[in-house]
Structures are given as C-alpha cells and as structure tokens.
mmCIF file of C-alpha atoms in Angstrom:
data_model
loop_
_atom_site.group_PDB
_atom_site.id
_atom_site.type_symbol
_atom_site.label_atom_id
_atom_site.label_comp_id
_atom_site.label_asym_id
_atom_site.label_seq_id
_atom_site.Cartn_x
_atom_site.Cartn_y
_atom_site.Cartn_z
ATOM 1 C CA MET A 1 123.087 99.469 145.749
ATOM 2 C CA ALA A 2 121.420 102.455 147.426
ATOM 3 C CA ASP A 3 118.589 101.842 149.897
ATOM 4 C CA VAL A 4 115.611 101.712 147.524
ATOM 5 C CA ARG A 5 113.195 102.305 150.381
ATOM 6 C CA GLU A 6 114.595 105.823 150.634
ATOM 7 C CA SER A 7 115.278 106.611 146.986
ATOM 8 C CA GLY A 8 112.031 105.486 145.335
ATOM 9 C CA PHE A 9 111.773 105.249 141.548
ATOM 10 C CA LYS A 10 113.568 108.378 140.394
ATOM 11 C CA GLU A 11 113.788 106.931 136.891
ATOM 12 C CA ARG A 12 111.873 104.174 135.176
ATOM 13 C CA THR A 13 113.471 102.188 132.364
ATOM 14 C CA ARG A 14 111.612 101.996 129.073
ATOM 15 C CA VAL A 15 110.213 98.528 128.289
ATOM 16 C CA ALA A 16 112.373 98.020 125.196
ATOM 17 C CA ALA A 17 115.566 99.010 127.024
ATOM 18 C CA ALA A 18 114.766 96.737 129.979
ATOM 19 C CA ARG A 19 114.067 93.820 127.665
ATOM 20 C CA GLU A 20 117.284 94.429 125.758
ATOM 21 C CA GLN A 21 119.320 94.215 128.970
ATOM 22 C CA LEU A 22 117.387 91.138 130.060
ATOM 23 C CA LEU A 23 118.138 89.259 126.843
ATOM 24 C CA ASP A 24 121.808 90.209 126.679
ATOM 25 C CA ILE A 25 122.856 86.647 127.493
ATOM 26 C CA PRO A 26 123.371 83.564 125.321
ATOM 27 C CA PRO A 27 120.706 80.858 125.055
ATOM 28 C CA ILE A 28 121.253 77.783 127.199
ATOM 29 C CA ASP A 29 123.520 75.244 125.495
ATOM 30 C CA ARG A 30 122.060 72.076 127.004
ATOM 31 C CA THR A 31 120.453 69.668 124.562
ATOM 32 C CA GLU A 32 118.753 66.304 124.829
ATOM 33 C CA ARG A 33 117.638 63.562 122.472
ATOM 34 C CA ILE A 34 113.994 62.652 122.881
ATOM 35 C CA SER A 35 111.396 60.512 121.149
ATOM 36 C CA LEU A 36 108.952 62.024 118.685
ATOM 37 C CA SER A 37 106.127 61.293 121.106
ATOM 38 C CA ALA A 38 107.650 63.823 123.529
ATOM 39 C CA ALA A 39 108.805 66.376 120.949
ATOM 40 C CA ASP A 40 105.659 68.423 120.270
ATOM 41 C CA GLY A 41 106.467 72.093 120.849
ATOM 42 C CA ARG A 42 110.196 71.546 121.381
ATOM 43 C CA ALA A 43 112.889 73.566 119.587
ATOM 44 C CA LEU A 44 115.346 71.616 117.460
ATOM 45 C CA ALA A 45 119.001 71.863 118.435
ATOM 46 C CA ALA A 46 120.341 70.208 115.267
ATOM 47 C CA PRO A 47 119.262 69.990 111.632
ATOM 48 C CA VAL A 48 117.109 67.018 110.642
ATOM 49 C CA ALA A 49 117.335 65.179 107.317
ATOM 50 C CA ALA A 50 115.102 62.425 105.950
ATOM 51 C CA ARG A 51 116.343 58.852 106.285
ATOM 52 C CA ARG A 52 114.146 57.415 103.545
ATOM 53 C CA ASN A 53 112.093 58.424 100.560
ATOM 54 C CA ILE A 54 108.429 59.282 100.934
ATOM 55 C CA PRO A 55 106.946 57.372 99.220
ATOM 56 C CA HIS A 56 109.578 54.663 99.125
ATOM 57 C CA TYR A 57 107.886 52.985 96.145
ATOM 58 C CA ALA A 58 106.184 54.195 92.971
ATOM 59 C CA ARG A 59 102.453 54.302 93.647
ATOM 60 C CA ALA A 60 99.193 54.784 91.840
ATOM 61 C CA ALA A 61 97.859 58.311 92.310
ATOM 62 C CA MET A 62 94.381 57.342 91.095
ATOM 63 C CA ASP A 63 92.001 54.397 91.112
ATOM 64 C CA GLY A 64 92.331 52.764 87.717
ATOM 65 C CA TRP A 65 94.517 50.465 85.635
ATOM 66 C CA ALA A 66 98.301 50.253 85.613
ATOM 67 C CA VAL A 67 99.549 50.115 82.034
ATOM 68 C CA ARG A 68 102.458 50.713 79.718
ATOM 69 C CA ALA A 69 101.781 54.234 78.440
ATOM 70 C CA GLU A 70 102.774 53.268 74.880
ATOM 71 C CA ASP A 71 99.894 50.769 74.761
ATOM 72 C CA THR A 72 97.369 53.626 75.119
ATOM 73 C CA PHE A 73 98.764 55.957 72.450
ATOM 74 C CA GLY A 74 96.032 57.097 70.081
ATOM 75 C CA ALA A 75 93.200 55.939 72.349
ATOM 76 C CA SER A 76 89.988 58.001 72.146
ATOM 77 C CA ASP A 77 86.261 57.715 72.706
ATOM 78 C CA ARG A 78 85.758 56.630 69.082
ATOM 79 C CA SER A 79 88.820 54.430 68.867
ATOM 80 C CA PRO A 80 89.664 52.938 72.239
ATOM 81 C CA ALA A 81 92.832 50.988 72.897
ATOM 82 C CA VAL A 82 92.001 47.394 73.738
ATOM 83 C CA LEU A 83 94.012 45.737 76.522
ATOM 84 C CA ARG A 84 93.709 42.546 78.508
ATOM 85 C CA PRO A 85 93.165 42.640 82.304
ATOM 86 C CA GLY A 86 95.705 40.489 84.101
ATOM 87 C CA ASP A 87 97.866 39.907 87.150
ATOM 88 C CA SER A 88 100.992 41.499 85.670
ATOM 89 C CA VAL A 89 101.722 44.308 83.248
ATOM 90 C CA GLY A 90 103.128 43.453 79.842
ATOM 91 C CA PRO A 91 102.468 44.379 76.237
ATOM 92 C CA ASN A 92 98.778 45.266 75.920
ATOM 93 C CA THR A 93 97.942 44.032 79.450
ATOM 94 C CA ALA A 94 96.757 46.029 82.453
ATOM 95 C CA VAL A 95 96.451 45.467 86.220
ATOM 96 C CA ARG A 96 93.711 46.964 88.394
ATOM 97 C CA VAL A 97 95.146 49.346 91.029
ATOM 98 C CA HIS A 98 93.803 51.629 93.741
ATOM 99 C CA THR A 99 95.029 54.991 94.995
ATOM 100 C CA GLY A 100 98.250 54.386 96.911
ATOM 101 C CA SER A 101 98.823 50.899 95.484
ATOM 102 C CA GLU A 102 102.345 49.956 94.497
ATOM 103 C CA LEU A 103 102.806 50.369 90.754
ATOM 104 C CA PRO A 104 103.229 46.875 89.272
ATOM 105 C CA GLU A 105 106.508 46.001 87.606
ATOM 106 C CA GLY A 106 106.459 46.888 83.921
ATOM 107 C CA ALA A 107 103.890 49.666 84.297
ATOM 108 C CA ASP A 108 104.766 53.328 83.870
ATOM 109 C CA ALA A 109 101.322 54.996 83.999
ATOM 110 C CA VAL A 110 97.815 54.659 85.373
ATOM 111 C CA VAL A 111 94.628 55.128 83.387
ATOM 112 C CA MET A 112 91.787 56.491 85.510
ATOM 113 C CA VAL A 113 88.977 53.984 85.952
ATOM 114 C CA GLU A 114 86.497 56.543 84.521
ATOM 115 C CA ALA A 115 88.355 56.378 81.187
ATOM 116 C CA THR A 116 87.934 52.625 80.837
ATOM 117 C CA GLU A 117 85.260 50.032 80.346
ATOM 118 C CA GLN A 118 85.652 46.302 80.845
ATOM 119 C CA VAL A 119 83.845 44.335 78.171
ATOM 120 C CA GLY A 120 84.062 40.602 78.741
ATOM 121 C CA ASP A 121 87.744 39.653 78.743
ATOM 122 C CA GLU A 122 88.811 42.959 77.255
ATOM 123 C CA LEU A 123 89.529 46.408 78.709
ATOM 124 C CA GLU A 124 88.684 49.353 76.488
ATOM 125 C CA VAL A 125 90.755 52.471 77.204
ATOM 126 C CA PHE A 126 89.291 55.756 75.944
ATOM 127 C CA ASP A 127 92.079 58.133 77.003
ATOM 128 C CA ALA A 128 95.776 58.013 76.173
ATOM 129 C CA VAL A 129 98.232 58.564 79.041
ATOM 130 C CA GLY A 130 101.879 59.569 79.033
ATOM 131 C CA ALA A 131 104.689 57.893 80.934
ATOM 132 C CA GLY A 132 104.471 58.846 84.628
ATOM 133 C CA GLU A 133 100.886 60.061 84.373
ATOM 134 C CA ASN A 134 98.783 59.437 87.510
ATOM 135 C CA VAL A 135 101.846 57.930 89.196
ATOM 136 C CA GLY A 136 103.435 59.112 92.420
ATOM 137 C CA PRO A 137 107.182 58.488 91.921
ATOM 138 C CA ILE A 138 109.630 57.385 94.608
ATOM 139 C CA GLY A 139 110.561 60.399 96.746
ATOM 140 C CA GLU A 140 107.752 62.563 95.336
ATOM 141 C CA ASP A 141 106.975 63.899 98.824
ATOM 142 C CA VAL A 142 110.390 63.722 100.495
ATOM 143 C CA GLU A 143 113.709 62.461 99.163
ATOM 144 C CA ASP A 144 116.128 60.384 101.200
ATOM 145 C CA GLY A 145 118.693 62.773 102.719
ATOM 146 C CA GLN A 146 116.556 65.869 102.133
ATOM 147 C CA ARG A 147 117.065 68.542 104.799
ATOM 148 C CA LEU A 148 113.704 68.979 106.506
ATOM 149 C CA TYR A 149 114.188 71.331 109.462
ATOM 150 C CA GLU A 150 116.856 73.671 110.800
ATOM 151 C CA PRO A 151 117.951 74.320 114.403
ATOM 152 C CA GLY A 152 115.485 76.543 116.259
ATOM 153 C CA HIS A 153 112.420 75.193 114.464
ATOM 154 C CA GLN A 154 109.634 74.583 116.959
ATOM 155 C CA LEU A 155 108.106 71.206 116.191
ATOM 156 C CA ARG A 156 104.384 70.951 115.448
ATOM 157 C CA PRO A 157 102.188 67.842 115.225
ATOM 158 C CA SER A 158 102.379 67.910 111.403
ATOM 159 C CA ASP A 159 106.193 68.002 111.635
ATOM 160 C CA LEU A 160 106.185 64.939 113.858
ATOM 161 C CA GLY A 161 104.118 63.020 111.319
ATOM 162 C CA LEU A 162 106.503 63.951 108.526
ATOM 163 C CA LEU A 163 109.545 62.961 110.590
ATOM 164 C CA LYS A 164 108.004 59.613 111.462
ATOM 165 C CA GLY A 165 107.286 58.932 107.812
ATOM 166 C CA ALA A 166 110.855 59.915 106.908
ATOM 167 C CA GLY A 167 112.310 57.243 109.186
ATOM 168 C CA ILE A 168 113.141 59.417 112.189
ATOM 169 C CA ASP A 169 112.190 58.285 115.690
ATOM 170 C CA THR A 170 114.215 60.670 117.871
ATOM 171 C CA VAL A 171 115.343 64.290 117.592
ATOM 172 C CA GLU A 172 117.917 66.443 119.354
ATOM 173 C CA VAL A 173 116.228 69.427 120.967
ATOM 174 C CA ALA A 174 117.220 72.336 123.150
ATOM 175 C CA ALA A 175 116.655 71.607 126.818
ATOM 176 C CA ARG A 176 113.758 73.497 128.324
ATOM 177 C CA PRO A 177 114.778 76.481 130.453
ATOM 178 C CA GLU A 178 114.473 75.592 134.132
ATOM 179 C CA VAL A 179 112.458 78.169 136.052
ATOM 180 C CA ALA A 180 111.732 78.379 139.772
ATOM 181 C CA VAL A 181 108.736 80.455 140.894
ATOM 182 C CA ILE A 182 108.846 81.785 144.461
ATOM 183 C CA PRO A 183 105.846 83.676 145.881
ATOM 184 C CA THR A 184 106.723 86.108 148.670
ATOM 185 C CA GLY A 185 104.686 87.998 151.250
ATOM 186 C CA GLU A 186 103.746 87.519 154.886
ATOM 187 C CA GLU A 187 100.074 88.206 154.130
ATOM 188 C CA LEU A 188 99.756 85.292 151.678
ATOM 189 C CA VAL A 189 97.921 82.040 152.400
ATOM 190 C CA GLN A 190 96.953 79.049 150.263
ATOM 191 C CA SER A 191 93.244 79.041 151.143
ATOM 192 C CA ASP A 192 90.547 80.266 153.544
ATOM 193 C CA PRO A 193 91.984 83.738 154.226
ATOM 194 C CA ASP A 194 91.311 85.650 157.411
ATOM 195 C CA PRO A 195 90.886 89.434 157.315
ATOM 196 C CA GLY A 196 94.181 90.953 156.183
ATOM 197 C CA GLU A 197 95.244 87.754 154.409
ATOM 198 C CA ILE A 198 95.274 87.138 150.655
ATOM 199 C CA VAL A 199 95.009 83.865 148.778
ATOM 200 C CA GLU A 200 98.241 83.458 146.801
ATOM 201 C CA THR A 201 97.502 83.119 143.056
ATOM 202 C CA ASN A 202 100.629 84.399 141.296
ATOM 203 C CA ARG A 203 102.599 81.182 141.641
ATOM 204 C CA PHE A 204 99.827 79.214 139.946
ATOM 205 C CA THR A 205 99.267 81.744 137.153
ATOM 206 C CA VAL A 206 102.907 82.551 136.410
ATOM 207 C CA SER A 207 103.958 78.897 136.553
ATOM 208 C CA ARG A 208 101.320 77.829 134.068
ATOM 209 C CA LEU A 209 102.237 80.669 131.729
ATOM 210 C CA ALA A 210 105.929 79.753 131.934
ATOM 211 C CA GLU A 211 105.106 76.140 131.112
ATOM 212 C CA ARG A 212 103.052 77.244 128.107
ATOM 213 C CA TRP A 213 106.005 79.285 126.916
ATOM 214 C CA GLY A 214 108.328 76.265 127.080
ATOM 215 C CA ALA A 215 109.866 76.135 130.557
ATOM 216 C CA ASP A 216 110.199 73.355 133.109
ATOM 217 C CA VAL A 217 108.885 74.942 136.291
ATOM 218 C CA THR A 218 109.539 74.290 139.978
ATOM 219 C CA ARG A 219 106.874 75.801 142.233
ATOM 220 C CA ARG A 220 108.110 76.866 145.647
ATOM 221 C CA SER A 221 106.245 77.495 148.896
ATOM 222 C CA ILE A 222 105.429 81.005 150.090
ATOM 223 C CA VAL A 223 108.395 82.845 151.602
ATOM 224 C CA THR A 224 107.703 85.513 154.202
ATOM 225 C CA ASP A 225 109.073 89.072 154.072
ATOM 226 C CA ASP A 226 112.302 88.275 155.881
ATOM 227 C CA ARG A 227 115.701 89.129 154.417
ATOM 228 C CA GLU A 228 117.419 85.894 155.413
ATOM 229 C CA ALA A 229 114.503 83.714 154.321
ATOM 230 C CA LEU A 230 114.395 85.461 150.957
ATOM 231 C CA ARG A 231 118.145 85.123 150.537
ATOM 232 C CA ALA A 232 118.013 81.398 151.296
ATOM 233 C CA ALA A 233 115.133 80.923 148.845
ATOM 234 C CA VAL A 234 117.001 82.632 146.006
ATOM 235 C CA GLU A 235 120.271 80.827 146.741
ATOM 236 C CA ARG A 236 118.493 77.454 146.794
ATOM 237 C CA ASP A 237 117.384 77.898 143.172
ATOM 238 C CA LEU A 238 120.605 79.225 141.649
ATOM 239 C CA THR A 239 120.922 75.846 139.926
ATOM 240 C CA ARG A 240 118.041 76.930 137.661
ATOM 241 C CA ASP A 241 118.258 79.138 134.601
ATOM 242 C CA VAL A 242 115.716 81.651 135.889
ATOM 243 C CA VAL A 243 114.361 82.485 139.320
ATOM 244 C CA VAL A 244 111.020 84.305 139.377
ATOM 245 C CA THR A 245 109.812 85.959 142.553
ATOM 246 C CA THR A 246 106.358 87.483 142.978
ATOM 247 C CA GLY A 247 105.751 90.306 145.444
ATOM 248 C CA GLY A 248 108.084 92.541 147.402
ATOM 249 C CA SER A 249 109.603 94.205 144.325
ATOM 250 C CA SER A 250 108.620 97.822 144.960
ATOM 251 C CA VAL A 251 110.126 100.377 147.366
ATOM 252 C CA GLY A 252 108.055 99.892 150.482
ATOM 253 C CA GLU A 253 109.042 98.851 153.995
ATOM 254 C CA ARG A 254 108.607 95.146 153.206
ATOM 255 C CA ASP A 255 109.872 95.227 149.606
ATOM 256 C CA LEU A 256 113.132 93.439 150.298
ATOM 257 C CA ILE A 257 113.753 91.202 147.303
ATOM 258 C CA PRO A 258 115.637 93.763 145.131
ATOM 259 C CA GLU A 259 118.048 94.413 148.021
ATOM 260 C CA VAL A 260 118.526 90.694 148.591
ATOM 261 C CA VAL A 261 119.319 90.103 144.916
ATOM 262 C CA SER A 262 121.622 93.133 144.838
ATOM 263 C CA ASP A 263 123.554 91.773 147.815
ATOM 264 C CA LEU A 264 123.963 88.423 146.047
ATOM 265 C CA GLY A 265 124.658 89.757 142.565
ATOM 266 C CA GLU A 266 123.273 92.603 140.453
ATOM 267 C CA VAL A 267 119.957 94.378 139.896
ATOM 268 C CA PHE A 268 120.241 96.052 136.496
ATOM 269 C CA VAL A 269 116.628 97.252 136.205
ATOM 270 C CA HIS A 270 114.337 98.373 139.015
ATOM 271 C CA GLY A 271 111.212 100.174 137.909
ATOM 272 C CA VAL A 272 109.940 100.068 134.311
ATOM 273 C CA ALA A 273 107.823 102.631 132.474
ATOM 274 C CA LEU A 274 104.760 100.448 132.022
ATOM 275 C CA LYS A 275 101.320 100.298 133.595
ATOM 276 C CA PRO A 276 100.109 98.351 135.402
ATOM 277 C CA GLY A 277 103.181 97.000 137.134
ATOM 278 C CA HIS A 278 106.067 99.446 137.023
ATOM 279 C CA PRO A 279 107.714 98.051 140.209
ATOM 280 C CA VAL A 280 109.336 95.137 138.364
ATOM 281 C CA ALA A 281 113.025 94.393 138.889
ATOM 282 C CA LEU A 282 115.501 92.377 136.848
ATOM 283 C CA GLY A 283 118.854 91.064 138.002
ATOM 284 C CA ARG A 284 121.420 88.285 137.853
ATOM 285 C CA VAL A 285 123.213 86.203 140.442
ATOM 286 C CA ASN A 286 126.032 83.897 139.372
ATOM 287 C CA GLY A 287 124.762 83.982 135.783
ATOM 288 C CA VAL A 288 121.189 83.099 136.803
ATOM 289 C CA THR A 289 118.554 85.625 135.740
ATOM 290 C CA ILE A 290 116.236 86.845 138.496
ATOM 291 C CA VAL A 291 112.849 88.252 137.433
ATOM 292 C CA MET A 292 111.208 90.073 140.350
ATOM 293 C CA LEU A 293 107.528 90.519 139.540
ATOM 294 C CA PRO A 294 105.172 92.792 141.470
ATOM 295 C CA GLY A 295 102.735 91.117 143.829
ATOM 296 C CA TYR A 296 99.534 92.543 142.392
ATOM 297 C CA PRO A 297 98.142 89.810 140.120
ATOM 298 C CA VAL A 298 97.531 91.941 137.024
ATOM 299 C CA ALA A 299 100.930 93.600 137.365
ATOM 300 C CA ALA A 300 102.547 90.180 137.702
ATOM 301 C CA ILE A 301 100.840 88.933 134.532
ATOM 302 C CA VAL A 302 101.679 92.020 132.462
ATOM 303 C CA ASN A 303 105.334 91.857 133.437
ATOM 304 C CA ALA A 304 105.525 88.106 132.980
ATOM 305 C CA VAL A 305 104.292 88.505 129.396
ATOM 306 C CA GLN A 306 106.649 91.411 128.711
ATOM 307 C CA PHE A 307 109.790 89.953 130.280
ATOM 308 C CA LEU A 308 109.519 86.311 131.322
ATOM 309 C CA ARG A 309 107.988 85.181 128.018
ATOM 310 C CA PRO A 310 110.754 86.614 125.783
ATOM 311 C CA LEU A 311 113.389 85.389 128.247
ATOM 312 C CA ILE A 312 112.114 81.793 128.113
ATOM 313 C CA LYS A 313 111.855 81.956 124.331
ATOM 314 C CA HIS A 314 115.408 83.290 124.087
ATOM 315 C CA LEU A 315 116.977 80.839 126.510
ATOM 316 C CA GLY A 316 115.144 77.848 125.046
ATOM 317 C CA ARG A 317 115.853 78.856 121.412
ATOM 318 C CA PHE A 318 112.144 79.031 120.654
ATOM 319 C CA PRO A 319 110.953 81.357 117.893
ATOM 320 C CA SER A 320 109.699 84.518 119.600
ATOM 321 C CA GLU A 321 106.702 85.557 117.564
ATOM 322 C CA PRO A 322 104.498 88.557 118.370
ATOM 323 C CA LEU A 323 101.297 87.871 120.225
ATOM 324 C CA PRO A 324 98.333 87.541 117.840
ATOM 325 C CA SER A 325 95.935 90.471 117.714
ATOM 326 C CA GLN A 326 92.566 91.442 116.304
ATOM 327 C CA ALA A 327 91.483 94.813 114.976
ATOM 328 C CA ALA A 328 88.569 96.414 116.812
ATOM 329 C CA THR A 329 86.910 99.802 117.170
ATOM 330 C CA LEU A 330 87.346 101.384 120.587
ATOM 331 C CA THR A 331 84.039 102.256 122.273
ATOM 332 C CA ARG A 332 85.492 104.472 125.020
ATOM 333 C CA LYS A 333 88.635 106.501 125.438
ATOM 334 C CA ILE A 334 91.680 104.843 126.967
ATOM 335 C CA ARG A 335 93.655 107.126 129.238
ATOM 336 C CA SER A 336 97.403 106.764 129.618
ATOM 337 C CA GLU A 337 100.414 108.624 130.922
ATOM 338 C CA PRO A 338 102.911 109.981 128.366
ATOM 339 C CA GLY A 339 106.214 108.136 128.524
ATOM 340 C CA VAL A 340 104.576 105.006 129.963
ATOM 341 C CA ARG A 341 103.553 101.929 127.984
ATOM 342 C CA THR A 342 100.010 101.119 129.082
ATOM 343 C CA PHE A 343 98.208 97.786 128.821
ATOM 344 C CA ALA A 344 94.481 98.502 128.796
ATOM 345 C CA ARG A 345 92.253 95.472 129.253
ATOM 346 C CA VAL A 346 89.243 95.241 126.956
ATOM 347 C CA THR A 347 86.324 93.001 126.112
ATOM 348 C CA LEU A 348 85.357 92.303 122.504
ATOM 349 C CA SER A 349 81.865 92.351 121.003
ATOM 350 C CA PRO A 350 80.912 91.484 117.413
ATOM 351 C CA THR A 351 79.122 94.094 115.305
ATOM 352 C CA ASP A 352 77.898 94.187 111.718
ATOM 353 C CA ASP A 353 81.142 95.987 110.799
ATOM 354 C CA GLY A 354 83.585 93.850 112.755
ATOM 355 C CA LEU A 355 84.552 94.001 116.428
ATOM 356 C CA GLU A 356 84.170 96.586 119.176
ATOM 357 C CA ALA A 357 86.642 96.835 122.065
ATOM 358 C CA THR A 358 85.359 98.146 125.378
ATOM 359 C CA PRO A 359 87.820 98.979 128.170
ATOM 360 C CA THR A 360 87.028 97.122 131.393
ATOM 361 C CA ARG A 361 85.547 99.267 134.167
ATOM 362 C CA ALA A 362 87.833 97.689 136.765
ATOM 363 C CA SER A 363 91.395 98.497 135.795
ATOM 364 C CA GLY A 364 93.468 98.321 138.984
ATOM 365 C CA SER A 365 96.609 96.156 139.033
ATOM 366 C CA GLY A 366 95.129 94.101 141.856
ATOM 367 C CA VAL A 367 91.840 93.328 140.107
ATOM 368 C CA LEU A 368 92.530 89.879 138.674
ATOM 369 C CA SER A 369 89.091 89.652 137.086
ATOM 370 C CA SER A 370 90.023 92.570 134.833
ATOM 371 C CA VAL A 371 92.322 90.254 132.869
ATOM 372 C CA ALA A 372 90.622 86.924 133.549
ATOM 373 C CA LEU A 373 87.305 88.215 132.169
ATOM 374 C CA ALA A 374 88.843 90.336 129.400
ATOM 375 C CA ASP A 375 89.423 89.232 125.812
ATOM 376 C CA GLY A 376 92.815 90.882 125.515
ATOM 377 C CA TRP A 377 94.551 94.176 125.998
ATOM 378 C CA VAL A 378 95.360 97.239 123.943
ATOM 379 C CA VAL A 379 98.961 98.436 124.148
ATOM 380 C CA VAL A 380 99.186 102.229 124.311
ATOM 381 C CA PRO A 381 102.748 103.188 123.293
ATOM 382 C CA GLU A 382 104.861 105.560 125.345
ATOM 383 C CA GLN A 383 104.573 108.415 122.860
ATOM 384 C CA ARG A 384 100.772 108.597 123.074
ATOM 385 C CA GLU A 385 98.599 110.197 125.728
ATOM 386 C CA GLY A 386 95.635 107.867 125.533
ATOM 387 C CA ILE A 387 93.579 106.634 122.582
ATOM 388 C CA PRO A 388 90.263 108.301 121.699
ATOM 389 C CA ALA A 389 86.992 106.468 121.213
ATOM 390 C CA ASP A 390 86.177 105.230 117.697
ATOM 391 C CA GLU A 391 89.836 104.623 116.830
ATOM 392 C CA THR A 392 90.749 101.223 115.418
ATOM 393 C CA VAL A 393 93.058 99.421 117.821
ATOM 394 C CA ALA A 394 94.916 96.099 117.917
ATOM 395 C CA VAL A 395 93.701 93.854 120.737
ATOM 396 C CA GLN A 396 96.465 91.465 121.778
ATOM 397 C CA ASP A 397 95.639 87.949 122.898
ATOM 398 C CA TRP A 398 98.168 87.875 125.735
ATOM 399 C CA GLU A 399 97.033 84.415 126.812
ATOM 400 C CA HIS A 400 97.781 82.819 123.441
ATOM 401 C CA ASN A 401 99.134 79.312 123.953
ATOM 402 C CA VAL A 402 102.637 80.061 122.762
#
C-alpha cells in the first residue's frame, strides 16, 4: 500500500460501493442452543415447529352453558328450549362453563349466558346454537407440528410467549458476532483532561450501539499512536469477527492504523464520499473485518451506523431493516457537496400541520452535542446539492434500538 500520508484521498468511494465490499463475506456459521429466557432479539438458526396443540383441549369461548347443539334446535324467545342444569352433559342437560373452561364430555357447543335464564330446576335457552358454536377447538391457535418460524427470524417477546405455549423451551440461534472496540490516540484520557487532552467517548458510544445491533462486545483500553502498539492491539483481537478502531484513520502524521492493517492484511476502502466522516477505512486481516472509524465523535457515529450496523446484521443473520423515519418540513436550507452523501442533524418541532425539521447550528464532526441533542438526521443523497427550505424531508432515527 502506498504511503497514505503522502497521497491523501485522491478518490473517495461511494457509500453503497463501500458497503457492498464490506458485506462481501458469508455470515458467521456458529450457532448455539439457548433458553427462551435468553432468546429475546436473537436470530433463529433453524426452523421451529410447535410441539403441541394450542389449545390442547376443546374450550369454551364464552361464558355460558355447554350443551348438545341438537337440544337447542328451534329455540327462540317465544319458544325456549328447556334443559336441566347438571354436572355432565347428556340429552337435554347442560353444564355451566366459563371462558377458557374445558368443554365437558358430550358437549359440542356453548350457549351464551345472556341467551339463557335459569328458572328453578330448569334452564330456558332462547337461542339455538350449531355444533362447534362458541367453542375453541383443539389446535385452533396452533397445531402440533405447525411450522412457526424460519431461520433468520429475529425473536420478539410475543414470539417467546407463543413458543413457550407450543411446548418449546430452547431454540437454536445464530451466535452473536464478536466485536472488539479499540480506541486510539495519544491525546485521549478517561477523565479529568488537561489542556490538549480529550476525554475518550467513542469506545463507550460505539460499543453500546454495537450491542444494540446484536453484537457481543469487548472494550479495549486506549492505544497510543505507535505503530507497534497498534499492530499488537489488532493482532490480539483477530480471534473476533470484527475489530473496530476509533481514531487515526485519516492521512495525517499520526494516522497510522490504515498502514498497520495494510501491513497485516488488506485495506480495501480508505476514504468514503460521506459527510461528516469521510476518513473511514475498511479492511480484513486473516478473514477478520477491520472497521477503522474516524476519531471525531460525530464522524464515528455516522460511519458506525452506515457500516458497522449492516455488518453486524449481516454476520449475525439479523434482518437488516431500514432505520425508521418521520416526514417533516425543513425550516432552513441544508447545504451539501455534490457527489457526497451528507447526514444533516436536525431537531423536530410539532406544528398544526405536522412536524418541522430545523438543522442544528453546530454541525462539525467533533461536536457530539449536535447528534446527542438532535432528533435525527436528514440524508442528502450524492446527486443533490443541498435541500431548500420548506421541502418535505425524511428524518431518520439513527439511534433506533435495532
């Protein structure tokens, strides 16, 4: 690889092309069997079929009386059928039942309690019912052996309830992608910075995002801008699926991580046409993907959402759905550079006609508050040179839980 400190970014890869190269690898093939209590949010690695009927018995679907339907034929308000309340169902006898009760033997229908009146030792029925009426049959909800979910389905709490009811206690899921996050930079400290020092925040932010997206994350200590130290840090985590570094990814004097990764393996993208955060780099070493995020906090977040999120989803076999968005009217013009995908942070305000989106005044890639205090961002595509005020835009919720 040429010395990037001399060459600079002569070309910047489009976002879509960079992502395509990044995802040109198979998902991880590790699986594990886990209990339902630990399965929320996990992606299934094998199909799941019910192991029993739901319900596993015929049940009353209404409060009322279990009867033989034939004993109610012809019943009406003027000419009720007369039955005898009892403890079992037989010819012209009925048993009191409640919603969800097991249907007594001999019964094939339930008369709603509102359509009856008990007079002494007799039960008057004012409405005829057909066989199966007001009865939940065996397997009405789920049948034994019914295929419930396919591989790749991401389990939700409602799914877990259904699986439990269907006799399933464990499921086979795709193993979570293992991600190591390594902050780099000799100016970084954990707390109480002196002049010239910066409190390191990227490891915390990126790690939490990666965990939300489905990864198991190892957080590493700060590594200084030293070639051998950086090399050792990357090599240490080549047992993971993904290594994420923050800082040192540009073309300056101390931006060493792309060279280190190139020496160990391959850097296939260095510099992407997006703003903020074009100095991102992507590479691989011994089959392990290396995502080299810029050190500026906003740039790190933007690139993590654009590249690390789809990578984790792909490797972990999670469904990769678009980020949710809301339509809003832009209050001020957004400026952007043609050929560059721009992520403009905005705040949202309700109006009588919907929502207004106002671009944040602070927009630098190092101004963390510009995303932390924003309600989302507007993506300006490469083919546009800004978006004028009063245009309706889609405001992406980049911090959506999944």
